[in-house]
Short mmCIF file of C-alpha atoms in Angstrom, two decimals:
data_model
loop_
_atom_site.label_atom_id
_atom_site.label_comp_id
_atom_site.label_asym_id
_atom_site.label_seq_id
_atom_site.Cartn_x
_atom_site.Cartn_y
_atom_site.Cartn_z
CA MET A 1 100.78 101.17 112.31
CA VAL A 2 100.87 98.15 109.98
CA ARG A 3 102.31 100.34 107.23
CA LEU A 4 105.30 101.05 109.48
CA ILE A 5 105.72 97.57 111.02
CA LEU A 6 105.88 95.75 107.68
CA PRO A 7 108.66 97.95 106.20
CA VAL A 8 110.67 97.62 109.45
CA VAL A 9 110.39 93.81 109.38
CA ALA A 10 111.24 93.66 105.67
CA THR A 11 114.22 95.98 106.13
CA LEU A 12 115.47 93.92 109.07
CA LEU A 13 115.27 90.70 107.05
CA VAL A 14 117.23 92.28 104.21
CA LEU A 15 119.93 93.54 106.60
CA ILE A 16 120.18 90.12 108.25
CA ALA A 17 120.66 88.56 104.82
CA VAL A 18 123.35 91.12 103.95
CA ARG A 19 125.13 90.57 107.28
CA TRP A 20 125.03 86.79 106.84
CA SER A 21 126.17 86.75 103.19
CA GLN A 22 128.71 89.60 103.30
CA PRO A 23 130.07 90.15 106.84
CA ASP A 24 132.58 92.73 105.62
CA ALA A 25 129.89 94.89 104.04
CA LEU A 26 127.98 95.35 107.33
CA ARG A 27 129.65 94.90 110.72
CA VAL A 28 127.27 94.72 113.69
CA ASP A 29 127.83 94.13 117.41
CA GLY A 30 124.74 92.04 118.14
CA PHE A 31 121.13 91.91 117.00
CA TRP A 32 119.74 95.08 118.58
CA PRO A 33 121.99 97.55 116.77
CA LEU A 34 120.95 95.89 113.54
CA ALA A 35 117.27 96.19 114.55
CA ALA A 36 117.82 99.87 115.36
CA VAL A 37 119.26 100.47 111.88
CA ALA A 38 116.22 98.75 110.36
CA VAL A 39 113.82 100.91 112.39
CA VAL A 40 115.59 104.17 111.56
CA THR A 41 115.87 103.28 107.85
CA ALA A 42 112.28 102.10 107.38
CA VAL A 43 110.51 104.66 109.57
CA GLY A 44 112.66 107.52 108.32
CA SER A 45 112.01 106.60 104.70
CA ALA A 46 108.26 106.22 105.21
CA LEU A 47 107.98 109.53 107.06
CA THR A 48 110.15 111.38 104.53
CA LEU A 49 108.11 110.18 101.54
CA GLY A 50 104.82 110.77 103.34
CA LEU A 51 105.67 114.20 104.72
CA SER A 52 107.02 115.39 101.36
CA ARG A 53 103.70 114.45 99.80
CA VAL A 54 101.78 116.32 102.48
CA ALA A 55 104.11 119.33 102.30
CA PHE A 56 103.60 119.67 98.55
CA SER A 57 99.88 118.88 98.57
CA ARG A 58 98.73 122.49 98.94
CA ALA A 59 100.89 123.69 96.07
CA ALA A 60 99.57 123.96 92.53
CA PRO A 61 100.08 120.69 90.62
CA TRP A 62 102.74 122.12 88.31
CA ILE A 63 104.71 123.46 91.30
CA ARG A 64 104.33 120.13 93.12
CA GLY A 65 105.53 118.28 90.04
CA PHE A 66 108.57 120.51 89.66
CA LEU A 67 109.46 120.24 93.37
CA SER A 68 109.06 116.45 93.36
CA THR A 69 111.31 116.15 90.34
CA ALA A 70 113.92 118.56 91.75
CA VAL A 71 114.02 116.89 95.18
CA ALA A 72 114.41 113.43 93.65
CA PHE A 73 117.42 114.44 91.59
CA VAL A 74 119.01 116.49 94.40
CA LEU A 75 118.79 113.40 96.62
CA LEU A 76 120.21 111.27 93.82
CA ALA A 77 123.15 113.65 93.46
CA ALA A 78 123.73 113.68 97.23
CA PHE A 79 123.64 109.90 97.45
CA THR A 80 126.01 109.27 94.57
CA GLY A 81 128.29 112.19 95.42
CA GLU A 82 128.35 113.00 91.71
CA PRO A 83 125.85 115.75 90.82
CA GLY A 84 126.83 115.75 87.14
CA PRO A 85 125.00 112.57 86.02
CA ALA A 86 121.90 113.45 88.03
CA ALA A 87 121.81 116.96 86.54
CA VAL A 88 122.22 115.58 83.03
CA VAL A 89 119.46 113.00 83.46
CA GLY A 90 117.13 115.53 85.08
CA GLY A 91 117.81 118.10 82.37
CA ILE A 92 117.13 115.60 79.60
CA LEU A 93 113.83 114.51 81.17
CA VAL A 94 112.62 118.06 81.77
CA THR A 95 113.64 119.11 78.26
CA LEU A 96 111.78 116.17 76.74
CA ALA A 97 108.74 116.98 78.86
CA VAL A 98 108.61 120.60 77.73
CA LEU A 99 109.43 119.74 74.11
CA PHE A 100 106.70 117.17 73.67
CA SER A 101 104.20 119.26 75.58
CA LEU A 102 104.85 122.13 73.16
CA LEU A 103 104.62 119.84 70.15
CA ARG A 104 101.39 118.38 71.49
CA GLY A 105 99.36 121.57 71.69
CA GLY A 106 101.24 124.84 71.54
CA GLY A 107 101.92 124.81 75.28
CA ARG A 108 98.26 124.68 76.33
CA ALA A 109 98.75 121.59 78.48
CA LEU A 110 101.65 123.20 80.35
CA ARG A 111 99.28 125.33 82.43
CA ALA A 112 97.60 122.35 84.05
CA GLU A 113 100.13 119.54 83.68
CA PRO A 114 103.63 120.98 83.09
CA PHE A 115 105.40 117.63 83.18
CA PRO A 116 103.96 114.55 81.47
CA PRO A 117 103.00 111.88 84.01
CA ASP A 118 105.69 109.44 82.89
CA VAL A 119 108.43 112.01 83.66
CA LEU A 120 106.97 112.53 87.14
CA GLY A 121 106.78 108.75 87.48
CA VAL A 122 110.54 108.50 86.87
CA ALA A 123 111.14 111.22 89.49
CA ARG A 124 109.00 109.40 92.07
CA LEU A 125 110.78 106.14 91.32
CA ALA A 126 114.17 107.85 91.80
CA ALA A 127 112.99 109.24 95.14
CA ARG A 128 111.90 105.78 96.30
CA PHE A 129 115.36 104.48 95.49
CA VAL A 130 117.34 107.33 97.00
CA VAL A 131 115.39 108.00 100.23
CA PRO A 132 115.83 104.51 101.80
CA ALA A 133 119.47 104.43 100.69
CA ALA A 134 120.17 107.83 102.25
CA TRP A 135 118.44 106.87 105.51
CA TYR A 136 120.47 103.66 105.67
CA LEU A 137 123.73 105.61 105.35
CA ALA A 138 122.55 108.01 108.06
CA ALA A 139 121.53 105.15 110.38
CA VAL A 140 124.85 103.31 110.20
CA GLU A 141 126.65 106.58 110.92
CA VAL A 142 124.71 107.44 114.09
CA MET A 143 123.96 104.00 115.57
CA PRO A 144 126.66 102.66 117.93
CA GLY A 145 127.86 99.14 117.26
CA VAL A 146 127.21 99.35 113.51
CA GLN A 147 129.64 99.98 110.69
CA SER A 148 129.01 99.81 106.94
CA ALA A 149 132.07 99.44 104.74
CA HIS A 150 130.11 99.74 101.48
CA ARG A 151 127.22 101.70 100.05
CA TRP A 152 125.70 98.76 98.22
CA PRO A 153 123.52 97.53 101.14
CA GLY A 154 121.78 100.91 101.07
CA ALA A 155 121.50 100.74 97.30
CA LEU A 156 120.00 97.26 97.68
CA LEU A 157 117.36 98.56 100.10
CA GLY A 158 116.51 101.47 97.82
CA GLY A 159 116.42 99.18 94.82
CA LEU A 160 113.96 96.83 96.53
CA VAL A 161 111.63 99.71 97.40
CA ALA A 162 111.86 101.24 93.94
CA GLY A 163 111.62 97.83 92.30
CA GLY A 164 108.48 96.98 94.25
CA THR A 165 106.97 100.29 93.15
CA LEU A 166 107.97 99.61 89.55
CA VAL A 167 106.47 96.10 89.58
CA ALA A 168 103.24 97.36 91.15
CA GLY A 169 103.02 100.21 88.66
CA THR A 170 103.68 97.94 85.68
CA THR A 171 101.06 95.47 86.89
CA LEU A 172 98.59 98.32 87.26
CA ALA A 173 99.42 99.59 83.77
CA TRP A 174 98.55 96.23 82.21
CA THR A 175 95.39 95.61 84.25
CA ARG A 176 93.70 99.03 84.18
CA PRO A 177 90.89 99.80 81.72
CA TRP A 178 91.44 101.89 78.61
CA HIS A 179 88.66 104.20 79.77
CA ALA A 180 87.38 104.50 83.35
CA CYS A 181 84.76 107.25 83.08
CA VAL A 182 82.22 108.74 80.70
CA THR A 183 79.78 111.60 81.34
CA PRO A 184 77.47 113.92 79.36
CA VAL A 185 78.64 117.49 78.74
CA THR A 186 77.10 120.35 76.77
CA VAL A 187 79.31 121.73 73.99
CA GLY A 188 78.02 124.27 71.50
CA GLY A 189 74.49 123.88 72.81
CA ARG A 190 74.45 120.13 72.15
CA GLU A 191 74.99 117.26 74.54
CA ARG A 192 78.21 115.36 73.90
CA ALA A 193 80.10 112.58 75.65
CA ALA A 194 83.26 113.28 77.68
CA TYR A 195 85.49 110.33 78.54
CA GLY A 196 88.74 109.82 80.42
CA GLY A 197 91.31 107.10 80.20
CA ILE A 198 94.99 106.18 80.22
CA GLY A 199 97.39 109.01 81.00
CA HIS A 200 95.80 112.29 82.07
CA LEU A 201 93.75 112.56 78.88
CA VAL A 202 90.11 113.62 78.57
CA GLY A 203 88.29 113.36 75.25
CA ILE A 204 85.02 114.79 73.95
CA GLY A 205 83.07 113.04 71.22
CA ASP A 206 79.84 113.28 69.26
CA PRO A 207 78.02 109.93 69.58
CA GLY A 208 75.59 110.70 66.74
CA ALA A 209 78.38 111.30 64.25
CA ARG A 210 80.68 108.73 65.93
CA GLU A 211 83.34 111.41 65.88
CA HIS A 212 86.07 112.34 68.36
CA LEU A 213 86.06 116.13 68.69
CA ARG A 214 88.79 117.13 71.11
CA THR A 215 91.48 115.84 73.48
CA MET A 216 92.53 117.67 76.65
CA GLY A 217 95.24 117.01 79.22
CA SER A 218 98.62 115.32 79.17
CA GLY A 219 99.32 111.86 77.80
CA GLY A 220 103.02 111.77 78.59
CA VAL A 221 106.22 111.55 76.58
CA LEU A 222 105.66 107.90 75.63
CA ALA A 223 102.18 108.61 74.32
CA ASP A 224 103.51 111.57 72.34
CA LEU A 225 106.27 109.42 70.87
CA SER A 226 103.62 106.89 69.90
CA GLY A 227 101.65 109.58 68.10
CA MET A 228 104.75 110.80 66.24
CA LEU A 229 105.67 107.38 64.86
CA PRO A 230 105.29 107.00 61.09
CA ASP A 231 102.03 105.58 59.80
CA PRO A 232 103.47 102.17 58.90
CA ALA A 233 104.32 101.62 62.59
CA PRO A 234 102.40 98.59 63.92
CA ASP A 235 99.31 99.38 65.97
CA ARG A 236 100.51 96.88 68.58
CA LEU A 237 103.63 99.01 69.16
CA ARG A 238 101.49 102.13 69.64
CA GLN A 239 99.25 100.29 72.08
CA PHE A 240 102.30 99.02 73.97
CA LEU A 241 103.65 102.57 74.41
CA ASP A 242 100.21 103.85 75.42
CA ARG A 243 99.91 101.11 78.03
CA LEU A 244 103.16 102.20 79.70
CA THR A 245 101.91 105.74 80.24
CA PRO A 246 101.29 106.34 83.98
CA GLY A 247 98.01 107.79 85.13
CA LEU A 248 94.33 107.12 84.61
CA VAL A 249 91.39 109.51 84.59
CA ARG A 250 88.94 107.81 86.94
CA ALA A 251 86.19 110.41 87.10
CA ALA A 252 84.71 113.25 85.07
CA CYS A 253 81.63 115.44 85.40
CA ALA A 254 80.15 118.62 83.93
CA ILE A 255 79.41 121.67 86.11
CA GLU A 256 76.95 124.28 84.87
CA THR A 257 78.03 127.54 86.50
CA PRO A 258 76.19 130.84 85.93
CA ARG A 259 78.92 131.89 83.49
CA ARG A 260 79.58 128.70 81.51
CA VAL A 261 79.80 124.93 81.50
CA LEU A 262 83.03 123.46 82.90
CA LEU A 263 84.30 119.90 82.73
CA ALA A 264 86.07 118.40 85.75
CA SER A 265 88.41 115.40 85.53
CA ALA A 266 90.52 113.56 88.10
CA GLY A 267 92.27 110.27 88.74
CA TYR A 268 95.70 108.93 89.66
CA GLY A 269 97.31 112.37 89.54
CA ASP A 270 95.77 113.50 92.89
CA ALA A 271 94.73 116.85 91.39
CA VAL A 272 91.28 117.78 90.07
CA HIS A 273 91.45 119.50 86.68
CA LEU A 274 88.85 121.91 85.33
CA TRP A 275 88.53 122.45 81.58
CA ASP A 276 86.55 124.65 79.23
CA PRO A 277 84.97 122.02 76.94
CA GLU A 278 84.22 124.63 74.28
CA THR A 279 87.88 125.47 73.72
CA GLY A 280 89.76 122.62 75.41
CA GLN A 281 91.70 125.13 77.50
CA PRO A 282 92.58 124.30 81.14
CA VAL A 283 90.86 126.55 83.71
CA HIS A 284 92.10 125.36 87.12
CA ALA A 285 94.12 122.54 88.67
CA LEU A 286 92.85 121.93 92.21
CA ALA A 287 95.37 120.54 94.70
CA GLY A 288 94.48 119.10 98.09
CA HIS A 289 93.84 115.37 97.84
CA LEU A 290 96.59 113.10 99.16
CA GLY A 291 95.76 110.17 96.92
CA PRO A 292 93.99 109.21 93.69
CA VAL A 293 90.57 110.82 93.14
CA ASN A 294 87.83 108.30 92.34
CA ALA A 295 84.63 110.35 92.10
CA LEU A 296 83.40 113.80 91.08
CA CYS A 297 79.97 115.36 91.37
CA ALA A 298 78.34 118.76 90.73
CA VAL A 299 76.54 119.90 93.90
CA PRO A 300 73.90 122.68 93.96
CA VAL A 301 74.26 124.66 97.20
CA GLY A 302 71.94 127.64 97.54
CA ASP A 303 72.11 129.71 94.37
CA THR A 304 75.49 128.34 93.25
CA VAL A 305 76.89 125.06 91.95
CA LEU A 306 79.95 123.58 93.65
CA LEU A 307 82.15 120.60 92.81
CA ALA A 308 82.63 117.61 95.14
CA SER A 309 85.58 115.22 94.82
CA GLY A 310 86.36 112.07 96.80
CA GLY A 311 89.16 109.54 96.73
CA ASP A 312 91.68 107.27 98.39
CA ASP A 313 92.49 109.77 101.16
CA CYS A 314 88.98 109.10 102.57
CA ARG A 315 88.01 112.76 102.22
CA ILE A 316 85.37 114.60 100.22
CA ARG A 317 86.48 118.07 99.21
CA ILE A 318 84.07 120.79 98.10
CA TRP A 319 85.38 123.31 95.55
CA GLU A 320 84.19 126.54 94.01
CA PRO A 321 84.72 125.77 90.30
CA GLU A 322 85.03 129.31 88.91
CA THR A 323 87.72 130.38 91.39
CA GLY A 324 89.27 126.99 92.23
CA ARG A 325 88.92 127.72 95.95
CA GLN A 326 88.40 124.83 98.37
CA VAL A 327 85.23 125.58 100.34
CA ARG A 328 85.32 122.78 102.92
CA VAL A 329 86.30 119.19 103.64
CA VAL A 330 83.47 116.73 104.26
CA GLY A 331 83.69 113.39 106.04
CA ARG A 332 86.80 113.87 108.11
CA GLN A 333 85.55 111.18 110.52
CA ALA A 334 85.23 108.57 107.76
CA ARG A 335 88.05 106.03 107.52
CA TRP A 336 87.25 104.35 104.22
CA VAL A 337 88.07 105.13 100.59
CA VAL A 338 85.43 107.14 98.73
CA ARG A 339 84.49 105.35 95.50
CA ALA A 340 81.33 107.09 94.26
CA LEU A 341 79.41 110.38 94.61
CA CYS A 342 76.02 111.71 93.53
CA THR A 343 73.38 114.17 94.73
CA VAL A 344 69.93 113.23 96.02
CA PRO A 345 67.05 115.47 97.20
CA VAL A 346 65.92 114.84 100.78
CA ASP A 347 63.30 116.94 102.62
CA GLY A 348 63.64 119.86 100.22
CA ARG A 349 67.43 120.04 100.28
CA ILE A 350 70.18 118.53 98.17
CA LEU A 351 72.40 116.00 99.96
CA LEU A 352 75.63 114.42 98.82
CA ALA A 353 75.53 110.61 98.70
CA ALA A 354 78.94 108.92 99.00
CA GLY A 355 79.68 105.24 98.40
CA TYR A 356 82.56 103.84 100.46
CA ALA A 357 84.89 100.87 100.22
CA ASP A 358 83.41 99.41 103.41
CA GLY A 359 80.12 98.83 101.59
CA THR A 360 78.20 101.71 103.16
CA VAL A 361 76.51 104.79 101.72
CA ARG A 362 76.61 108.00 103.74
CA LEU A 363 74.51 111.10 103.13
CA TRP A 364 76.28 114.41 103.83
CA ASP A 365 75.02 117.96 103.89
CA PRO A 366 77.39 119.79 101.49
CA ALA A 367 76.43 123.17 102.98
CA ASP A 368 77.90 122.46 106.42
CA GLY A 369 79.65 119.07 106.07
CA ARG A 370 77.33 117.35 108.57
CA LEU A 371 76.56 113.63 108.37
CA VAL A 372 72.80 113.30 107.85
CA ARG A 373 72.26 109.57 107.41
CA HIS A 374 74.10 106.25 107.25
CA LEU A 375 72.67 103.60 104.91
CA GLY A 376 73.21 99.87 105.51
CA ALA A 377 76.04 97.86 104.02
CA GLN A 378 76.86 95.79 100.95
CA GLN A 379 79.64 93.29 100.39
CA GLY A 380 82.63 94.16 98.26
CA GLY A 381 82.38 97.95 98.61
CA VAL A 382 80.02 100.42 96.92
CA ASN A 383 81.36 101.28 93.45
CA ALA A 384 78.55 103.48 92.05
CA VAL A 385 75.56 105.47 93.29
CA CYS A 386 72.79 107.34 91.48
CA ALA A 387 69.39 108.89 92.18
CA VAL A 388 66.35 107.47 90.36
CA THR A 389 62.72 108.64 90.36
CA VAL A 390 60.18 105.87 91.04
CA ASP A 391 56.48 106.82 90.79
CA GLY A 392 57.29 110.46 91.44
CA THR A 393 59.51 109.68 94.45
CA THR A 394 63.30 109.92 94.38
CA ARG A 395 65.20 106.84 95.48
CA LEU A 396 68.92 106.16 95.79
CA ALA A 397 70.53 103.19 94.06
CA SER A 398 73.94 101.75 94.91
CA ALA A 399 75.97 99.08 93.09
CA ALA A 400 78.58 96.97 94.86
CA GLY A 401 81.32 94.44 94.29
CA ASP A 402 79.06 91.56 95.37
CA GLY A 403 76.92 92.06 92.26
CA THR A 404 73.95 93.63 94.05
CA VAL A 405 72.16 96.85 93.21
CA VAL A 406 70.26 98.12 96.27
CA LEU A 407 67.42 100.62 96.22
CA TRP A 408 67.27 102.91 99.28
CA ASP A 409 64.80 105.38 100.72
CA PRO A 410 67.04 108.41 101.33
CA ASP A 411 64.44 110.06 103.58
CA GLY A 412 64.24 107.26 106.14
CA GLY A 413 67.30 105.21 105.28
CA GLU A 414 65.36 101.96 104.71
CA ARG A 415 66.43 99.33 102.22
CA LEU A 416 63.54 99.00 99.76
CA GLY A 417 64.79 96.13 97.64
CA SER A 418 67.69 94.81 95.64
CA PHE A 419 68.59 93.43 92.24
CA HIS A 420 71.31 90.84 91.89
CA ASP A 421 73.83 89.90 89.22
CA GLU A 422 76.54 87.32 89.59
CA ALA A 423 79.44 89.58 88.56
CA PRO A 424 80.72 92.63 90.47
CA ARG A 425 78.99 95.88 89.50
CA TYR A 426 81.06 99.02 88.86
CA ALA A 427 78.79 101.18 86.70
CA LEU A 428 75.25 102.39 87.37
CA CYS A 429 73.04 104.95 85.64
CA VAL A 430 69.43 105.87 84.92
CA VAL A 431 68.06 105.23 81.43
CA GLU A 432 64.97 107.23 80.35
CA MET A 433 63.21 106.62 77.06
CA ASP A 434 59.60 107.20 75.97
CA GLY A 435 58.40 107.69 79.55
CA GLU A 436 60.08 104.54 80.83
CA VAL A 437 62.67 104.86 83.64
CA LEU A 438 65.13 101.99 84.07
CA LEU A 439 68.27 101.30 86.05
CA ALA A 440 71.28 100.13 84.03
CA ALA A 441 74.01 98.17 85.85
CA ALA A 442 77.27 96.82 84.45
CA GLY A 443 80.72 95.68 85.54
CA ASP A 444 82.76 92.50 85.28
CA GLY A 445 80.03 90.68 83.38
CA ILE A 446 78.85 90.41 79.83
CA GLY A 447 76.68 93.30 78.71
CA VAL A 448 74.45 95.74 80.59
CA THR A 449 71.55 94.61 82.78
CA LEU A 450 68.40 96.74 82.81
CA TRP A 451 66.07 96.74 85.82
CA ASP A 452 62.65 98.30 86.39
CA PRO A 453 63.03 99.99 89.82
CA ALA A 454 59.25 100.42 90.20
CA SER A 455 58.34 96.73 89.86
CA GLY A 456 61.66 95.14 90.78
CA THR A 457 61.76 93.17 87.51
CA ARG A 458 64.57 92.50 85.12
CA ARG A 459 63.85 94.31 81.86
CA GLY A 460 66.58 92.63 79.83
CA SER A 461 70.21 93.01 78.76
CA LEU A 462 72.07 95.12 76.19
CA GLY A 463 75.41 94.54 74.50
CA THR A 464 75.55 90.85 75.34
CA ALA A 465 78.03 88.59 73.58
CA SER A 466 79.79 85.29 74.04
CA LEU A 467 82.67 84.99 76.48
CA LEU A 468 85.04 84.61 73.52
CA GLY A 469 83.66 87.79 72.01
CA LEU A 470 84.07 89.56 75.34
CA LEU A 471 87.74 88.58 75.57
CA THR A 472 88.41 89.70 72.00
CA GLY A 473 87.02 93.19 72.48
CA SER A 474 83.21 93.26 72.50
CA THR A 475 81.16 95.11 75.11
CA GLY A 476 82.07 94.00 78.62
CA TRP A 477 84.19 94.69 81.69
CA ILE A 478 82.56 98.12 81.99
CA ARG A 479 83.73 100.73 84.50
CA SER A 480 81.42 103.67 83.72
CA MET A 481 78.35 104.47 81.63
CA CYS A 482 75.84 107.24 81.06
CA GLN A 483 72.99 108.28 78.80
CA VAL A 484 73.76 111.01 76.26
CA GLY A 485 71.20 112.74 74.05
CA VAL A 486 67.42 112.51 73.71
CA GLY A 487 64.91 110.84 71.44
CA ASP A 488 66.29 109.04 68.39
CA ASP A 489 69.74 110.48 69.15
CA SER A 490 69.86 109.00 72.66
CA PHE A 491 72.82 106.71 73.36
CA LEU A 492 74.07 104.59 76.23
CA MET A 493 77.82 105.25 76.42
CA LEU A 494 80.04 102.50 77.87
CA ALA A 495 83.63 102.99 79.08
CA GLY A 496 85.86 100.13 80.19
CA TYR A 497 88.41 97.65 78.92
CA ASP A 498 87.56 98.05 75.26
CA ARG A 499 90.01 100.41 73.56
CA ALA A 500 87.07 102.43 72.20
CA VAL A 501 84.20 104.01 74.13
CA GLU A 502 81.23 101.87 73.09
CA GLN A 503 77.79 103.28 72.35
CA ILE A 504 74.33 101.72 72.05
CA ARG A 505 71.47 103.57 70.37
CA LEU A 506 68.78 103.29 73.02
CA ARG A 507 65.43 103.47 71.22
CA PRO A 508 65.92 100.48 68.88
CA ALA A 509 67.80 98.57 71.59
CA LEU A 510 64.96 98.93 74.11
CA ARG A 511 62.32 98.08 71.54
CA SER A 512 64.13 94.85 70.75
CA LEU A 513 64.05 93.68 74.35
CA ALA A 514 61.66 90.96 75.39
CA ALA A 515 58.96 91.46 78.01
CA PRO A 516 60.04 91.69 81.67
CA GLU A 517 61.73 88.49 82.81
CA GLY A 518 60.25 88.33 86.31
CA ALA A 519 61.03 89.56 89.77
CA SER A 520 64.52 89.48 91.17
#
């Protein structure tokens, strides 16, 4: 309801300002006709944009992208009354999209992401300009006591909506991390690191060789232009173009199916993409979410492995990775954004643990979608969850925005203890080395904190640096981490605001730590 009331009030204030400053542009017989125009314009625009998103949500991502682009430019042509310019602009954008996609990888990315995300961003921005303007023109035509002598009040309304979207998107582009997820994946029989970041790009690297092996997905026209610049081009210019690329891969995970290993990625694009990490080829693009996807998790159910995805639409969707079929929707009764997912064994079965923006953790049965247990609450929302084995018993750990890491008993739902850091925690993983099991937590602080979940003691910190070093690019402001490899080739991979995915060789790092620092 608030999402409708605020646009109505804002639209009414704009129309009052137009009526007061330019009486000839908008003639109104009293206040209530003007209020009716504001209601029709704001509510009609909100419903049109929302319903179009829902209507296209079940289509494949490339179809949805094409339809969104086509609708935006059809509306633009209808509003201006001159289809020529809209057709030219649309044709140029689509041609650039196809051209750079072909130059990027022989057309491979077209199967999963036919239009680069910045082209779709332009189309969405055009729709947000045209839809309010068109509804304004319709409202002044049908409402008695109202007459508009000019189109510019409608253009002003559309420009404010599109401008607000543009400002929010630009702010997001300059405040998002370079990389938001990192996960282990098996490629060629060896464990590698897969990482996602700006655009719709997913990379695979070999930590031992410190080598980037492969890039999958779509980075957009601007990113492609950046890559095609001559070598003398300043790095700052390349980084500037990269920063303006819409999209961010927020989550990635590997799924070991009976046939092969697949890599799933998702983020701002609403769709979940499945890749073959051996070849880099797209396998499926799963449509269904009505907002950004924040978390992915492989879920064993019976004799098969499914894929769970959760995001801003407050839903957890279960997919069959080999076919791309949606099996079921979990958590329809939940009303909070899903931020984190993991599996945890409880009473001989595998449950799906979900961390929510309201600070709670809920345990779901992925086989039937039933809520099994509701675990406490933390301040600031739960940003990460993971299962950890303590003295032969599996516990569930959750990290939140208040800086706490809580250890839960998933069988009974009791809170067993907590570790506390001053900065918000966004990343959480288990570190195993030489028989020692630790919890690693990181976020908006300096370095990675290691905790002993069995004794509740702080084991030490990795990757610490001065605040000046943090601001100039050292390890810090971490959004995701994981352990990759075993033995001497075991690394802690860190993804966040550093332009590179950082790595710490675990064995020497752990040996250099001091003795436990005491209980939390």
